[in-house]
Structures are given as structure tokens and as C-alpha cells.
CSV table of C-alpha atoms in Angstrom, one decimal:
chain,number,residue,atom,x,y,z
F,856,SER,CA,-0.2,0.3,-0.2
F,857,LEU,CA,2.7,2.5,1.2
F,858,PRO,CA,4.8,1.6,-2.9
F,859,PHE,CA,1.4,2.6,-4.2
F,860,LEU,CA,0.7,6.1,-2.6
F,861,VAL,CA,4.3,7.3,-3.0
F,862,LEU,CA,3.8,6.2,-6.8
F,863,ILE,CA,1.3,8.4,-7.1
F,864,ARG,CA,1.9,11.2,-4.7
F,865,ILE,CA,5.2,12.2,-7.0
F,866,PRO,CA,3.0,12.2,-10.0
F,867,ILE,CA,0.8,14.7,-7.9
F,868,ILE,CA,3.1,16.8,-7.1
F,869,PHE,CA,5.0,17.4,-10.5
F,870,LEU,CA,1.2,18.4,-11.5
F,871,LEU,CA,0.9,20.6,-8.8
F,872,SER,CA,4.0,22.2,-9.1
F,873,SER,CA,4.4,22.9,-12.8
F,874,LEU,CA,0.2,23.8,-12.5
F,875,GLY,CA,1.7,26.4,-9.5
F,876,ILE,CA,5.1,27.6,-11.7
F,877,TYR,CA,2.6,28.1,-15.1
F,878,ILE,CA,0.5,30.3,-13.2
F,879,LEU,CA,2.8,32.3,-11.0
F,880,PHE,CA,5.0,32.8,-15.1
F,881,ASN,CA,1.6,33.6,-16.4
F,882,LEU,CA,0.8,36.5,-13.8
F,883,MET,CA,3.9,37.9,-14.3
F,884,PHE,CA,4.4,38.1,-17.6
F,885,SER,CA,0.6,39.5,-17.7
F,886,THR,CA,1.4,41.6,-14.9
F,887,LYS,CA,4.2,43.2,-17.0
F,888,ILE,CA,2.8,43.8,-20.2
F,889,GLY,CA,-0.2,45.3,-17.8
F,890,ILE,CA,2.9,48.2,-16.2
F,891,GLU,CA,4.4,48.3,-19.6
F,892,GLU,CA,1.1,49.3,-21.7
F,893,LYS,CA,0.6,51.6,-18.8
F,894,ASN,CA,-3.2,49.8,-18.3
F,895,PRO,CA,-3.8,47.3,-15.7
F,896,LYS,CA,-6.7,46.5,-16.5
F,897,ILE,CA,-5.5,44.1,-19.3
F,898,ILE,CA,-3.8,42.1,-16.8
F,899,PHE,CA,-6.8,39.5,-15.8
F,900,PRO,CA,-7.9,39.4,-20.1
F,901,LEU,CA,-4.1,39.1,-21.1
F,902,SER,CA,-4.0,36.2,-17.7
F,903,LEU,CA,-6.7,34.1,-19.7
F,904,SER,CA,-6.0,35.0,-22.9
F,905,PHE,CA,-2.4,33.1,-22.1
F,906,PHE,CA,-4.4,30.3,-20.3
F,907,LEU,CA,-6.2,29.7,-23.0
F,908,ILE,CA,-3.8,29.7,-26.1
F,909,HIS,CA,-2.1,27.7,-24.2
F,910,PHE,CA,-4.4,24.6,-23.3
F,911,SER,CA,-6.3,25.1,-27.1
F,912,TYR,CA,-2.5,23.9,-28.5
F,913,GLY,CA,-1.8,21.7,-26.4
F,914,PHE,CA,-5.4,20.5,-26.1
F,915,GLY,CA,-5.3,20.5,-30.2
F,916,TYR,CA,-1.5,18.5,-30.0
F,917,LEU,CA,-3.3,15.8,-27.8
F,918,THR,CA,-5.8,15.2,-29.8
F,919,GLY,CA,-3.8,14.7,-32.9
F,920,LEU,CA,-1.6,12.4,-31.1
F,921,VAL,CA,-4.2,10.1,-29.8
F,922,ARG,CA,-6.1,10.0,-33.6
F,923,PHE,CA,-3.3,9.9,-35.2
F,924,ILE,CA,-0.4,7.4,-33.8
F,925,ILE,CA,-2.5,6.1,-31.1
F,926,LEU,CA,-6.2,4.9,-33.6
F,927,LYS,CA,-3.9,5.1,-36.2
F,928,LYS,CA,-6.4,7.2,-38.6
F,929,SER,CA,-5.0,9.0,-41.0
F,930,SER,CA,-5.4,12.6,-42.4
F,931,LYS,CA,-8.9,13.6,-44.8
F,932,ASN,CA,-7.5,14.8,-48.2
F,933,ILE,CA,-8.5,18.2,-48.7
F,934,ASN,CA,-8.5,20.1,-51.7
F,935,ILE,CA,-7.4,23.5,-51.0
F,936,SER,CA,-7.8,26.0,-54.0
F,937,ARG,CA,-6.1,29.7,-54.1
């Protein structure tokens, strides 16, 4: 029972510490930009937009990874005209 708890605790600690570091840097750079632009009202929207961009990029990457590598689905042939 004890080795199992240790194995579960390590990924949780890693996940929480990574999340904490991400939040810290997100707020730090959002605040930096808000100060540089002399507009503190943009700090929260910037922080939210940074999160949404990172989340959507990561979600799309993981979706593609599962779809193309794990499920072995190929991409559709799409003709694009310019």
C-alpha cells in the first residue's frame, strides 16, 4: 500500500508544482505587460488569453497525438484552391 501511495504522490506533486509555476509566470508576464502598457485593466484578460491559447494548443496537440498515432487514423485529403 505504501509504495502505491508514493507512486501516486509523485505525479500529483509534479502536476501541482508545474501548474503553480505556470500560474506564477502567467501572472508575472501579464502584470509586466500591463505595467509596460500603463493599463492594469488588461492584466486579467491577458492572463486568461495566455491560458486559453496554451490550453487550446496543448489540447489540439494531444488530440492529434491520440488520433494519428494511437488510433492510427489518417488525415482526410482536402483540396484547397487559391
